Amino acid sequence: MKKEIGAEVDSHKLMYHPRRVSEWFEKGDCYPVYIEIGPTNSCNHRCIFCALDYLEYKGEFINTEIMLSALKEMGEKGVKSVMFAGEGEPLLHKDICLFVQKAKEYGLDVSITTNGVLFDKEKAENCLPHLSWIRFSIDAGTQENYEKIHRGGKKDFKKVEELTKGELLS
């Protein structure tokens, strides 16, 4: 069965995973190389560009045992990496550091996309050693614009600015 790579596949990294591509061609299906996980649909900001407004901030959190089981299965089935991001702020989940640590233990490369406000020293110490990278969504260059865009707390821009300067761990 011949398959064509079309618009449904972002093909720019496929050359790095020839075995997975071969499996996909042979079986017609396979586990993904990368998975993005939203551990919650809650957020501490109300960004003007976010689609979460349509979900009404229900405040739901993924079950810890289910997540740990899923991460283990991902590692066993050959998933290469996970990113905790999604339709909410991943650092709001009380077990995010455990998820990061276990994902790494199960052989996954791990990353987080966050607005950064909740990334404190404790989370840094428990997550950074296990992360391949972390992305802070800042989206503004001044406090005034940041407040208009993120619609969070008054001190949030300063907190994220300190993160980008490396002042969190000093």
mmCIF file of C-alpha atoms in Angstrom:
data_model
loop_
_atom_site.group_PDB
_atom_site.id
_atom_site.type_symbol
_atom_site.label_atom_id
_atom_site.label_comp_id
_atom_site.label_asym_id
_atom_site.label_seq_id
_atom_site.Cartn_x
_atom_site.Cartn_y
_atom_site.Cartn_z
ATOM 1 C CA MET A 1 0.000 0.000 0.000
ATOM 2 C CA LYS A 2 1.545 3.277 -1.088
ATOM 3 C CA LYS A 3 0.968 6.373 1.015
ATOM 4 C CA GLU A 4 1.645 9.940 0.077
ATOM 5 C CA ILE A 5 2.870 12.474 2.578
ATOM 6 C CA GLY A 6 0.518 15.388 2.263
ATOM 7 C CA ALA A 7 -0.760 18.373 4.150
ATOM 8 C CA GLU A 8 -1.874 16.209 7.081
ATOM 9 C CA VAL A 9 1.771 15.542 8.046
ATOM 10 C CA ASP A 10 4.348 18.147 8.987
ATOM 11 C CA SER A 11 7.184 16.466 7.119
ATOM 12 C CA HIS A 12 10.160 18.682 7.970
ATOM 13 C CA LYS A 13 11.442 16.298 10.679
ATOM 14 C CA LEU A 14 10.479 12.976 9.130
ATOM 15 C CA MET A 15 14.015 12.430 7.844
ATOM 16 C CA TYR A 16 15.153 12.074 11.475
ATOM 17 C CA HIS A 17 12.811 9.137 12.072
ATOM 18 C CA PRO A 18 13.170 6.736 9.119
ATOM 19 C CA ARG A 19 12.120 3.658 11.138
ATOM 20 C CA ARG A 20 8.883 5.315 12.256
ATOM 21 C CA VAL A 21 8.154 6.491 8.716
ATOM 22 C CA SER A 22 8.775 2.951 7.466
ATOM 23 C CA GLU A 23 6.427 1.553 10.122
ATOM 24 C CA TRP A 24 3.767 4.044 9.087
ATOM 25 C CA PHE A 25 4.136 3.068 5.422
ATOM 26 C CA GLU A 26 4.012 -0.654 6.263
ATOM 27 C CA LYS A 27 1.170 -0.675 8.808
ATOM 28 C CA GLY A 28 -0.766 2.453 7.924
ATOM 29 C CA ASP A 29 -0.570 3.527 11.552
ATOM 30 C CA CYS A 30 1.979 3.834 14.340
ATOM 31 C CA TYR A 31 2.606 5.674 17.576
ATOM 32 C CA PRO A 32 3.542 9.324 17.066
ATOM 33 C CA VAL A 33 7.079 10.596 17.502
ATOM 34 C CA TYR A 34 5.892 13.596 19.533
ATOM 35 C CA ILE A 35 2.838 14.244 21.704
ATOM 36 C CA GLU A 36 1.600 17.541 23.127
ATOM 37 C CA ILE A 37 -0.257 17.144 26.414
ATOM 38 C CA GLY A 38 -2.515 19.669 28.109
ATOM 39 C CA PRO A 39 -2.611 18.589 31.768
ATOM 40 C CA THR A 40 -5.360 21.135 32.499
ATOM 41 C CA ASN A 41 -7.731 23.527 30.809
ATOM 42 C CA SER A 42 -7.273 26.065 33.615
ATOM 43 C CA CYS A 43 -5.120 29.136 33.261
ATOM 44 C CA ASN A 44 -3.972 31.977 35.472
ATOM 45 C CA HIS A 45 -4.115 34.389 32.508
ATOM 46 C CA ARG A 46 -6.829 35.357 30.055
ATOM 47 C CA CYS A 47 -4.742 36.115 26.965
ATOM 48 C CA ILE A 48 -6.612 37.971 24.253
ATOM 49 C CA PHE A 49 -5.438 35.535 21.560
ATOM 50 C CA CYS A 50 -6.225 32.303 23.425
ATOM 51 C CA ALA A 51 -8.882 29.879 22.215
ATOM 52 C CA LEU A 52 -9.491 28.824 25.820
ATOM 53 C CA ASP A 53 -12.136 31.532 26.086
ATOM 54 C CA TYR A 54 -14.353 29.223 24.073
ATOM 55 C CA LEU A 55 -13.867 26.411 26.607
ATOM 56 C CA GLU A 56 -15.017 28.549 29.539
ATOM 57 C CA TYR A 57 -12.112 27.703 31.882
ATOM 58 C CA LYS A 58 -13.724 24.637 33.406
ATOM 59 C CA GLY A 59 -10.874 23.979 35.823
ATOM 60 C CA GLU A 60 -10.374 20.332 34.954
ATOM 61 C CA PHE A 61 -7.095 18.507 35.602
ATOM 62 C CA ILE A 62 -5.887 15.265 34.074
ATOM 63 C CA ASN A 63 -5.899 12.383 36.535
ATOM 64 C CA THR A 64 -2.384 11.764 37.846
ATOM 65 C CA GLU A 65 -2.498 7.956 37.725
ATOM 66 C CA ILE A 66 -3.887 7.970 34.186
ATOM 67 C CA MET A 67 -1.193 10.422 33.075
ATOM 68 C CA LEU A 68 1.605 8.376 34.627
ATOM 69 C CA SER A 69 0.272 5.218 32.987
ATOM 70 C CA ALA A 70 0.007 6.972 29.622
ATOM 71 C CA LEU A 71 3.567 8.337 29.889
ATOM 72 C CA LYS A 72 4.875 4.862 30.651
ATOM 73 C CA GLU A 73 3.041 3.421 27.645
ATOM 74 C CA MET A 74 4.372 6.212 25.433
ATOM 75 C CA GLY A 75 7.917 5.339 26.440
ATOM 76 C CA GLU A 76 7.321 1.630 25.831
ATOM 77 C CA LYS A 77 5.742 2.226 22.407
ATOM 78 C CA GLY A 78 8.545 4.433 21.098
ATOM 79 C CA VAL A 79 7.182 7.944 21.463
ATOM 80 C CA LYS A 80 10.275 10.168 21.455
ATOM 81 C CA SER A 81 9.095 13.342 23.158
ATOM 82 C CA VAL A 82 6.261 15.082 24.973
ATOM 83 C CA MET A 83 5.535 18.731 25.525
ATOM 84 C CA PHE A 84 3.317 19.852 28.373
ATOM 85 C CA ALA A 85 1.329 22.815 27.096
ATOM 86 C CA GLY A 86 -2.149 22.782 25.636
ATOM 87 C CA GLU A 87 -5.368 24.576 26.419
ATOM 88 C CA GLY A 88 -4.279 25.791 29.840
ATOM 89 C CA GLU A 89 -1.271 26.603 31.993
ATOM 90 C CA PRO A 90 0.546 23.287 32.599
ATOM 91 C CA LEU A 91 2.226 24.542 35.777
ATOM 92 C CA LEU A 92 -1.196 24.766 37.443
ATOM 93 C CA HIS A 93 -1.319 20.972 37.665
ATOM 94 C CA LYS A 94 -0.140 19.987 41.148
ATOM 95 C CA ASP A 95 1.806 17.014 39.744
ATOM 96 C CA ILE A 96 3.493 18.655 36.756
ATOM 97 C CA CYS A 97 6.981 18.062 38.191
ATOM 98 C CA LEU A 98 6.159 14.395 38.745
ATOM 99 C CA PHE A 99 4.932 14.141 35.140
ATOM 100 C CA VAL A 100 8.165 15.710 33.873
ATOM 101 C CA GLN A 101 10.345 13.437 36.011
ATOM 102 C CA LYS A 102 8.484 10.245 35.091
ATOM 103 C CA ALA A 103 8.359 11.099 31.383
ATOM 104 C CA LYS A 104 12.133 11.472 31.399
ATOM 105 C CA GLU A 105 12.503 8.253 33.405
ATOM 106 C CA TYR A 106 10.417 6.452 30.764
ATOM 107 C CA GLY A 107 12.826 7.593 28.037
ATOM 108 C CA LEU A 108 10.981 10.596 26.654
ATOM 109 C CA ASP A 109 12.473 13.969 25.878
ATOM 110 C CA VAL A 110 10.370 16.480 27.814
ATOM 111 C CA SER A 111 9.522 20.149 27.301
ATOM 112 C CA ILE A 112 7.083 22.703 28.682
ATOM 113 C CA THR A 113 5.447 25.780 27.216
ATOM 114 C CA THR A 114 4.262 28.092 29.980
ATOM 115 C CA ASN A 115 3.464 31.717 30.669
ATOM 116 C CA GLY A 116 6.150 31.345 33.350
ATOM 117 C CA VAL A 117 4.407 33.114 36.199
ATOM 118 C CA LEU A 118 4.160 29.952 38.317
ATOM 119 C CA PHE A 119 7.692 28.777 37.528
ATOM 120 C CA ASP A 120 9.238 29.225 40.944
ATOM 121 C CA LYS A 121 12.480 27.943 42.446
ATOM 122 C CA GLU A 122 10.900 24.666 43.580
ATOM 123 C CA LYS A 123 9.532 23.899 40.113
ATOM 124 C CA ALA A 124 12.854 24.883 38.571
ATOM 125 C CA GLU A 125 14.773 22.507 40.834
ATOM 126 C CA ASN A 126 12.329 19.650 40.233
ATOM 127 C CA CYS A 127 11.791 20.130 36.502
ATOM 128 C CA LEU A 128 14.868 21.682 34.874
ATOM 129 C CA PRO A 129 17.167 18.645 35.277
ATOM 130 C CA HIS A 130 14.641 16.573 33.292
ATOM 131 C CA LEU A 131 13.691 19.060 30.559
ATOM 132 C CA SER A 132 15.131 19.293 27.070
ATOM 133 C CA TRP A 133 13.783 22.837 26.882
ATOM 134 C CA ILE A 134 11.244 25.222 28.361
ATOM 135 C CA ARG A 135 9.454 28.006 26.472
ATOM 136 C CA PHE A 136 8.065 31.075 28.187
ATOM 137 C CA SER A 137 5.170 32.713 26.357
ATOM 138 C CA ILE A 138 5.787 36.407 26.914
ATOM 139 C CA ASP A 139 4.160 38.010 23.859
ATOM 140 C CA ALA A 140 5.001 41.612 24.811
ATOM 141 C CA GLY A 141 7.992 43.837 25.416
ATOM 142 C CA THR A 142 6.560 46.190 28.021
ATOM 143 C CA GLN A 143 4.533 45.745 31.179
ATOM 144 C CA GLU A 144 1.721 47.841 29.734
ATOM 145 C CA ASN A 145 1.409 45.684 26.614
ATOM 146 C CA TYR A 146 1.882 42.475 28.600
ATOM 147 C CA GLU A 147 -1.034 43.399 30.882
ATOM 148 C CA LYS A 148 -3.234 44.176 27.862
ATOM 149 C CA ILE A 149 -2.364 40.915 26.121
ATOM 150 C CA HIS A 150 -2.118 38.454 29.031
ATOM 151 C CA ARG A 151 -4.703 39.995 31.361
ATOM 152 C CA GLY A 152 -3.012 38.440 34.402
ATOM 153 C CA GLY A 153 -1.653 39.902 37.622
ATOM 154 C CA LYS A 154 0.083 43.284 37.889
ATOM 155 C CA LYS A 155 3.404 41.683 38.930
ATOM 156 C CA ASP A 156 3.383 38.948 36.277
ATOM 157 C CA PHE A 157 5.496 40.796 33.697
ATOM 158 C CA LYS A 158 8.202 41.503 36.274
ATOM 159 C CA LYS A 159 8.238 37.833 37.317
ATOM 160 C CA VAL A 160 8.645 36.624 33.723
ATOM 161 C CA GLU A 161 11.229 39.312 33.030
ATOM 162 C CA GLU A 162 13.259 37.997 35.980
ATOM 163 C CA LEU A 163 13.006 34.475 34.530
ATOM 164 C CA THR A 164 14.416 35.590 31.198
ATOM 165 C CA LYS A 165 17.361 37.217 32.987
ATOM 166 C CA GLY A 166 18.091 34.043 34.955
ATOM 167 C CA GLU A 167 17.361 35.692 38.314
ATOM 168 C CA LEU A 168 15.129 32.837 39.499
ATOM 169 C CA LEU A 169 17.948 30.508 40.435
ATOM 170 C CA SER A 170 20.408 33.049 41.763
#
